[in-house]
Amino acid sequence: AARGCGGLWRRAWQRGAGGPAPRGQRAVACNARGGAVPAGKSGLAPWVPVVGLEIHAQISSNSKLFSGSQVQFAAPPNSLVSFFDASLPGTLPVLNRRCVEAAVMTGLALNCIINKKSLFDRKHYFYADLPAGYQITQQRVPIAVNGSLSYSLCIDNKMSQMVTKTVRIKQIQLEQDSGKSLHDDTRSQTLVDLNRAGVGLMEVVMEPDMCCGEEAAAAVRELQLVLQTLGSSQAVMAEGQLRVDANVSVHRPGEPYGVRTEVKNINSIRFLAKAVDYEIQRQIEELENGGIILNETRAFDSKLGCTVPMRDKEGKQDYRFMPEPNLPPLILYDAKSLPANMNHQQVVNIDWIHERLPDLPSVKRAKLVEQYGILPEHSFALLNEDGLTEFFENVVKQTQMKPKKVVGWILNYLLSYLKQHSLTVKESPVSSFLLADLLNLLEKKEISSTAAKQVLAELWKGEGKTPLEIVREKKLELIQDEKELEQICQAVIDGQENE
């Protein structure tokens, strides 16, 4: 039976057997078991989509990679620029230890081999927001190589049916970010803000092991959770702290990979899925209509829901890579190679970092399922929202209700309200303490489930009332006294007789 994206593709094709649907409406898909099986509009020969990702994660650090300038989002333009960031003559780079430790931590979490000796290189290109005319990166020998990331995705959009897949990590390299160009169309000007110039980045290069937008989105979301758990990057895509370049191609089974296009600077997981799926479908239609795929850079237009060409890559740019003359090789140590007389504060110890790695998302999910007896899909939902796991655990500690019921209330009522009002868990007007109080009233059968929902609706108003106060004010208590119930029933009967 078809699984995952492959099933979607085939069913979409079968429904549209009378002719191809418009590009934006056709399902792009892949097989969750690993083999991509989409059919083109001829319906005869399948196409195999291939997706690889390059992800730039901004390192969570107080200062930049090679200078002491502060890192701060939305600071006034050009207010956080050192002489080195502006590339003034005579300035030299000084490597930020925190950035190195963050890269090592990330590499270990992604099952990478950490290179004890890595090198820095200059990558030359000319942009207005790159004052030096080159970027310091790690082209030849990066800090980490040959890792892997496991991620899960739903089968046929059913949370109860999930499959786990793995994408290989080719390498992780340290590099500088560029500045930011702001285009003023009304004045025909481009303004340059160098606050971001020199901020430390980790570039995570994923091998082309994915075959649709859903897989790409799931892999990036899992990476985002890993980075946030480690604290190596805040990975807030809305603030440009996690940017994705997607390399997409299609080919016939058994044939070499096709010409790939690169969709640059995608800043949303939802847009990533749409961009990859659109690009796969565009390439298939182009090839089946007798066209060719250009090796070009494209951008995703979120308003139109399509990719648009930016520049072609046919004339391959010569970046003139060369060793960075102002930085020596980066030497890392482990417990065995660390010299006895070495000052531990002056070196980065791989084993020391490894011992202090926190539980990763996959481990946290397993612990939630084992400790609280909740469903695996609920553990994914709890971890996918920042702060929701802690909220759930705080409620469980303070209530007599079973965790399975608690998670139902949190996911079905609390989370849906937060999303409806675009609030984070930290911004919730209903604290874990208030929700626990409410669930205790329900568990003691002092109120009904319907009444509990009414109380929760009142709590959202944030008026400072406790659940018990609202219950008494609205007279929502369940009546336990038999005589009182008999009187009420008798009053109803007597009222009917009078009619």
XYZ file of C-alpha atoms in Angstrom:
499
model
C 0.000 0.000 0.000
C 1.138 3.526 -0.663
C 2.488 5.333 2.371
C 3.015 8.997 3.131
C 3.472 11.440 0.314
C 3.543 8.740 -2.353
C -0.027 7.765 -1.557
C -1.126 11.384 -1.837
C 0.573 11.772 -5.211
C -1.013 8.659 -6.688
C -4.511 9.467 -5.433
C -4.245 13.031 -6.697
C -3.152 11.665 -10.078
C -5.983 9.130 -10.201
C -8.568 11.807 -9.433
C -7.179 13.965 -12.219
C -6.849 11.231 -14.846
C -8.779 13.309 -17.336
C -5.983 15.878 -17.464
C -3.493 17.655 -15.238
C -4.794 19.994 -12.581
C -3.390 23.504 -12.302
C 0.127 23.425 -10.909
C -0.763 25.001 -7.583
C -3.534 22.460 -6.952
C -1.710 19.227 -7.736
C -0.242 17.197 -4.913
C 3.498 16.773 -4.904
C 4.564 13.764 -2.980
C 7.000 11.065 -2.072
C 6.927 7.679 -0.466
C 7.365 7.724 3.300
C 9.141 4.347 3.070
C 11.958 5.948 1.122
C 11.221 5.590 -2.597
C 9.743 8.517 -4.473
C 7.004 7.459 -6.873
C 5.225 10.440 -8.456
C 3.824 10.074 -11.958
C 4.011 12.809 -14.544
C 1.006 13.861 -16.576
C 1.719 11.121 -19.128
C 1.006 8.643 -16.332
C 3.515 6.194 -17.839
C 6.916 6.831 -16.305
C 7.410 8.021 -12.731
C 9.644 10.855 -11.690
C 11.958 10.789 -8.693
C 12.248 14.110 -6.854
C 15.462 14.785 -4.956
C 15.695 17.425 -2.215
C 18.781 18.544 -0.305
C 18.953 21.408 2.186
C 21.493 23.978 3.313
C 20.440 25.555 6.605
C 22.017 28.642 8.132
C 21.477 28.844 11.888
C 22.494 31.979 13.753
C 24.561 31.025 16.783
C 23.142 32.148 20.106
C 25.996 34.336 21.329
C 26.317 37.762 22.899
C 28.971 38.837 20.402
C 29.878 38.187 16.768
C 32.058 35.403 15.397
C 35.294 37.398 15.021
C 34.613 40.696 16.809
C 33.302 41.937 20.132
C 30.270 43.674 18.631
C 26.993 42.883 20.332
C 24.378 40.710 18.637
C 20.853 42.098 18.951
C 17.775 41.766 16.753
C 16.111 44.968 15.499
C 18.793 47.324 16.877
C 19.041 50.749 15.167
C 20.774 50.395 11.763
C 24.588 50.326 11.850
C 24.684 50.695 15.638
C 26.447 47.368 16.289
C 29.392 47.578 13.911
C 33.032 47.247 15.010
C 36.038 48.320 12.953
C 36.545 44.680 11.953
C 32.882 44.312 10.869
C 33.313 47.366 8.642
C 36.562 45.845 7.308
C 38.758 48.801 8.146
C 42.454 48.282 7.247
C 44.600 46.683 9.934
C 41.764 44.959 11.810
C 42.159 41.259 12.613
C 39.663 38.497 13.496
C 39.535 37.021 17.022
C 37.583 33.752 17.165
C 34.613 33.625 19.564
C 34.950 30.583 21.856
C 31.186 30.421 22.477
C 30.535 29.986 18.742
C 33.022 27.106 18.549
C 31.416 25.357 21.532
C 27.945 25.807 20.024
C 29.086 24.241 16.740
C 30.707 21.297 18.558
C 27.577 20.796 20.664
C 25.388 20.830 17.549
C 27.698 18.422 15.739
C 27.611 15.963 18.636
C 23.814 16.164 18.851
C 23.599 15.398 15.131
C 25.878 12.340 15.439
C 28.714 14.033 13.556
C 32.425 13.337 13.650
C 34.077 16.397 15.194
C 37.286 17.350 13.411
C 39.975 18.064 15.973
C 41.647 20.242 13.368
C 39.508 22.453 11.133
C 40.488 25.317 8.836
C 39.104 28.714 7.899
C 38.886 29.951 4.324
C 38.038 33.114 2.474
C 35.142 32.915 0.023
C 35.288 35.914 -2.303
C 32.212 37.598 -3.734
C 31.137 41.196 -4.061
C 27.959 42.463 -2.437
C 27.334 45.927 -1.034
C 26.612 44.417 2.383
C 29.894 42.453 2.496
C 32.497 45.150 3.216
C 35.573 42.920 3.035
C 34.636 41.472 -0.350
C 34.933 37.981 1.134
C 33.311 35.790 3.768
C 35.309 33.779 6.314
C 33.957 30.213 6.212
C 35.151 26.584 6.413
C 35.174 25.204 2.876
C 38.013 22.658 3.000
C 37.928 21.176 6.512
C 34.745 22.054 8.446
C 34.331 21.613 12.185
C 31.948 18.608 11.916
C 31.172 16.000 9.217
C 29.205 12.820 8.490
C 26.249 13.071 10.848
C 22.568 12.188 10.711
C 19.198 13.511 11.866
C 16.124 11.361 12.449
C 12.715 12.974 12.051
C 9.106 11.804 11.942
C 6.230 12.654 9.645
C 2.589 11.691 9.454
C 1.220 9.160 7.010
C -1.713 10.596 5.062
C -1.873 13.524 7.541
C -2.848 11.180 10.393
C -1.042 11.926 13.657
C -1.742 8.386 14.821
C 0.271 6.984 11.897
C 3.850 8.235 11.885
C 6.994 7.045 10.166
C 10.576 7.863 11.167
C 13.135 8.770 8.497
C 16.788 9.797 8.576
C 18.657 12.427 6.592
C 22.444 12.407 6.421
C 24.348 15.503 7.516
C 27.263 16.155 5.174
C 28.917 18.822 7.294
C 28.556 21.687 9.727
C 30.737 24.724 9.175
C 31.309 27.984 11.005
C 31.013 31.167 8.965
C 30.193 34.863 9.097
C 26.841 36.317 8.173
C 26.693 39.230 5.750
C 25.030 42.582 6.333
C 21.540 43.396 5.142
C 20.528 45.363 2.051
C 17.252 47.263 2.291
C 15.827 48.243 -1.096
C 13.918 51.530 -1.249
C 12.019 51.342 -4.538
C 10.425 54.775 -4.213
C 13.828 56.486 -4.102
C 15.595 53.893 -6.260
C 18.102 53.373 -3.460
C 19.584 50.443 -1.591
C 20.417 51.064 2.063
C 22.979 48.913 3.857
C 22.730 47.841 7.515
C 25.899 46.154 8.818
C 24.526 45.132 12.235
C 24.279 41.534 11.016
C 27.696 41.553 9.312
C 29.998 39.133 11.102
C 27.333 37.427 13.215
C 28.267 33.777 13.757
C 26.464 31.157 11.670
C 26.452 27.389 11.554
C 25.759 26.094 8.062
C 24.223 22.619 8.289
C 24.420 20.842 4.926
C 21.934 17.980 4.511
C 22.472 15.347 1.828
C 19.784 14.996 -0.887
C 17.909 12.259 1.011
C 14.453 13.862 0.925
C 11.845 13.771 -1.810
C 9.079 16.268 -1.017
C 8.170 19.400 0.872
C 6.667 17.481 3.772
C 9.920 15.635 4.437
C 12.005 18.808 4.117
C 9.703 20.669 6.511
C 9.734 17.824 9.058
C 13.548 17.608 8.964
C 13.981 21.360 9.460
C 11.434 21.428 12.289
C 13.299 18.631 14.079
C 16.616 20.452 13.571
C 15.025 23.617 14.935
C 13.919 21.757 18.079
C 17.398 20.270 18.510
C 19.069 23.699 18.228
C 16.618 25.257 20.678
C 17.051 22.382 23.137
C 20.841 22.736 22.987
C 20.679 26.524 23.210
C 23.185 26.731 20.344
C 20.682 28.804 18.344
C 17.345 30.389 19.179
C 16.384 29.391 15.613
C 13.512 31.874 15.362
C 12.768 31.898 11.647
C 10.734 35.122 11.834
C 13.893 36.922 13.003
C 16.129 35.381 10.328
C 17.908 33.117 12.822
C 17.180 30.032 10.703
C 17.246 30.351 6.918
C 16.888 27.484 4.474
C 18.171 27.005 0.913
C 16.506 24.050 -0.851
C 18.200 22.243 -3.747
C 15.595 20.487 -5.894
C 15.843 18.230 -8.942
C 13.857 15.435 -10.616
C 14.962 12.441 -12.683
C 13.685 9.152 -14.066
C 14.313 6.015 -11.964
C 17.719 4.533 -12.714
C 18.987 7.707 -14.384
C 21.488 10.237 -12.989
C 20.197 13.161 -10.935
C 18.668 15.946 -12.962
C 19.767 19.582 -13.129
C 19.017 21.184 -9.790
C 17.673 24.570 -8.892
C 18.298 26.303 -5.594
C 15.441 28.062 -3.806
C 17.122 30.621 -1.536
C 16.429 32.133 1.868
C 13.178 30.440 2.854
C 12.234 31.779 6.300
C 9.216 29.647 7.223
C 8.725 25.895 7.572
C 5.305 26.145 5.938
C 6.763 28.112 3.015
C 9.584 25.560 2.718
C 7.083 22.736 2.148
C 5.180 24.806 -0.416
C 8.331 25.978 -2.221
C 9.773 22.469 -2.564
C 6.485 20.939 -3.740
C 5.907 23.731 -6.252
C 9.448 23.449 -7.621
C 9.167 19.669 -8.060
C 5.912 20.045 -9.961
C 7.273 22.929 -12.061
C 10.298 20.889 -13.124
C 8.208 17.829 -14.014
C 5.838 19.883 -16.141
C 8.741 21.696 -17.807
C 10.449 18.423 -18.761
C 7.266 16.744 -19.945
C 6.525 19.729 -22.177
C 9.916 19.312 -23.853
C 11.700 22.063 -21.947
C 14.919 21.993 -19.977
C 15.723 22.829 -16.374
C 18.189 25.646 -15.848
C 20.775 25.501 -13.103
C 19.536 28.678 -11.457
C 18.785 30.352 -8.151
C 15.116 30.973 -7.445
C 13.106 32.636 -4.679
C 9.750 31.629 -3.232
C 6.978 34.220 -3.566
C 4.719 33.447 -0.602
C 1.897 35.654 -1.910
C 1.754 33.938 -5.301
C 2.688 30.524 -3.895
C 5.342 29.917 -6.549
C 9.091 30.138 -7.125
C 10.512 32.886 -9.346
C 13.960 33.072 -10.997
C 16.607 35.285 -9.384
C 19.813 34.550 -11.309
C 21.217 31.716 -13.396
C 24.186 29.656 -12.284
C 25.266 28.442 -15.725
C 28.413 30.524 -15.626
C 29.706 29.093 -12.382
C 30.909 31.817 -10.044
C 34.553 31.543 -9.035
C 34.645 32.223 -5.322
C 38.465 32.000 -5.347
C 38.628 30.076 -2.082
C 41.895 30.556 -0.240
C 43.140 29.815 3.283
C 42.336 32.597 5.765
C 45.819 34.005 6.497
C 44.803 35.733 9.726
C 43.443 32.645 11.497
C 45.472 29.570 12.482
C 43.919 26.090 12.294
C 41.207 25.537 14.909
C 42.454 22.805 17.247
C 40.021 20.948 19.508
C 40.834 18.358 22.167
C 39.247 15.396 23.876
C 40.081 13.818 27.214
C 42.835 11.665 25.675
C 44.558 14.339 23.610
C 44.360 17.184 26.151
C 47.906 17.971 27.388
C 48.303 17.776 31.160
C 49.821 21.257 31.474
C 47.163 22.918 29.269
C 44.903 25.578 30.783
C 41.434 24.071 30.410
C 39.860 27.506 30.050
C 41.942 28.172 26.939
C 40.808 25.103 24.965
C 37.598 23.469 23.795
C 37.205 19.938 25.157
C 34.884 17.780 23.015
C 34.301 15.191 25.751
C 33.443 17.883 28.308
C 30.770 19.252 25.967
C 29.477 15.754 25.174
C 28.981 14.951 28.862
C 26.810 18.048 29.280
C 24.485 17.538 26.332
C 20.831 17.846 27.403
C 18.149 15.324 26.483
C 17.334 15.776 22.792
C 13.715 16.038 21.535
C 13.551 12.337 20.580
C 14.612 11.332 24.107
C 12.186 13.817 25.685
C 9.301 12.361 23.657
C 10.160 8.823 24.714
C 10.308 9.913 28.377
C 6.925 11.648 28.152
C 5.327 8.519 26.716
C 6.965 6.252 29.293
C 6.472 8.474 32.346
C 2.941 9.722 31.711
C 1.462 7.008 29.499
C 0.422 9.505 26.796
C 0.239 8.668 23.096
C 3.396 9.186 20.978
C 1.592 11.684 18.751
C 0.719 13.742 21.836
C 4.396 13.864 22.802
C 5.144 15.415 19.386
C 2.417 18.011 19.877
C 3.742 18.944 23.330
C 7.324 19.367 22.142
C 6.416 21.255 18.983
C 5.182 24.249 20.996
C 7.792 26.133 22.972
C 7.068 25.819 26.699
C 4.099 23.467 26.335
C 5.876 20.414 27.778
C 6.789 22.347 30.929
C 3.213 23.663 31.144
C 1.842 20.101 30.879
C 4.205 18.749 33.541
C 3.354 21.604 35.925
C -0.367 20.887 35.549
C 0.167 17.155 36.143
C 2.069 17.909 39.372
C -0.779 20.037 40.708
C -3.825 18.006 39.712
C -5.323 14.627 40.585
C -6.450 14.068 37.000
C -4.642 11.392 34.987
C -2.001 12.700 32.551
C -3.884 11.259 29.551
C -6.889 13.447 30.354
C -4.703 16.458 31.155
C -2.967 16.320 27.780
C -6.372 16.177 26.087
C -7.476 19.387 27.782
C -4.189 21.122 26.968
C -4.109 20.140 23.296
C -7.819 20.421 22.533
C -8.690 23.579 24.445
C -5.641 25.491 25.680
C -3.501 25.104 22.538
C -6.372 25.734 20.134
C -7.190 28.979 21.963
C -3.558 30.113 21.903
C -3.273 29.476 18.171
C -6.599 31.161 17.495
C -5.334 34.320 19.214
C -1.694 34.022 18.009
C -0.375 33.704 21.561
C 2.627 31.757 22.827
C 2.398 29.455 25.848
C 4.223 32.064 27.949
C 1.585 34.642 26.974
C -1.331 32.419 28.015
C -3.776 34.181 30.365
C -4.504 30.768 31.911
C -1.554 29.606 34.011
C -0.745 25.966 34.757
C -1.891 26.628 38.343
C -5.343 27.868 37.235
C -5.827 25.003 34.781
C -4.823 22.482 37.477
C -7.376 24.038 39.862
C -10.075 23.737 37.221
C -9.217 20.117 36.411
C -9.248 19.267 40.120
C -12.829 20.560 40.370
C -13.742 18.392 37.385
C -11.943 15.343 38.754
C -13.712 15.683 42.143
C -17.005 15.823 40.225
C -17.825 19.205 41.666
C -18.539 20.471 38.138
C -19.457 18.841 34.840
C -17.258 18.793 31.730
C -19.583 21.317 30.093
C -19.300 23.618 33.099
C -15.495 23.228 33.084
C -15.413 24.520 29.495
C -17.534 27.509 30.559
C -15.120 28.241 33.406
C -12.145 27.964 31.038
C -13.799 30.485 28.718
C -14.099 32.887 31.670
C -10.482 32.314 32.676
C -9.351 33.416 29.189
C -10.655 36.907 30.030
C -7.822 37.256 32.518
C -9.898 38.994 35.185
C -7.938 37.449 38.058
C -10.715 35.146 39.279
C -10.040 31.588 40.389
C -11.960 28.657 38.889
C -13.837 28.153 42.187
C -14.898 31.813 42.283
C -16.227 31.575 38.721
C -18.087 28.344 39.524
C -19.831 29.944 42.512
C -20.528 33.184 40.666
C -22.094 31.357 37.717
C -23.703 28.694 39.930
C -22.141 25.872 37.952
C -21.683 23.388 40.812
C -23.054 19.889 40.442
C -25.807 19.373 43.010
C -24.901 16.485 45.314
C -27.786 16.800 47.834
C -30.605 14.338 46.955
C -33.257 16.371 48.793
C -32.309 19.506 46.882
C -32.537 17.575 43.616
C -35.940 16.179 44.601
C -37.205 19.683 45.358
C -36.040 20.957 41.981
C -37.655 18.013 40.160
C -40.868 18.438 42.124
C -40.946 22.150 41.289
C -40.592 21.311 37.590
C -43.428 18.739 37.801
C -45.660 21.128 39.683
C -45.028 23.778 37.064
C -46.110 21.384 34.312
C -49.341 20.527 36.183
C -50.270 24.197 36.414
C -49.955 24.469 32.641
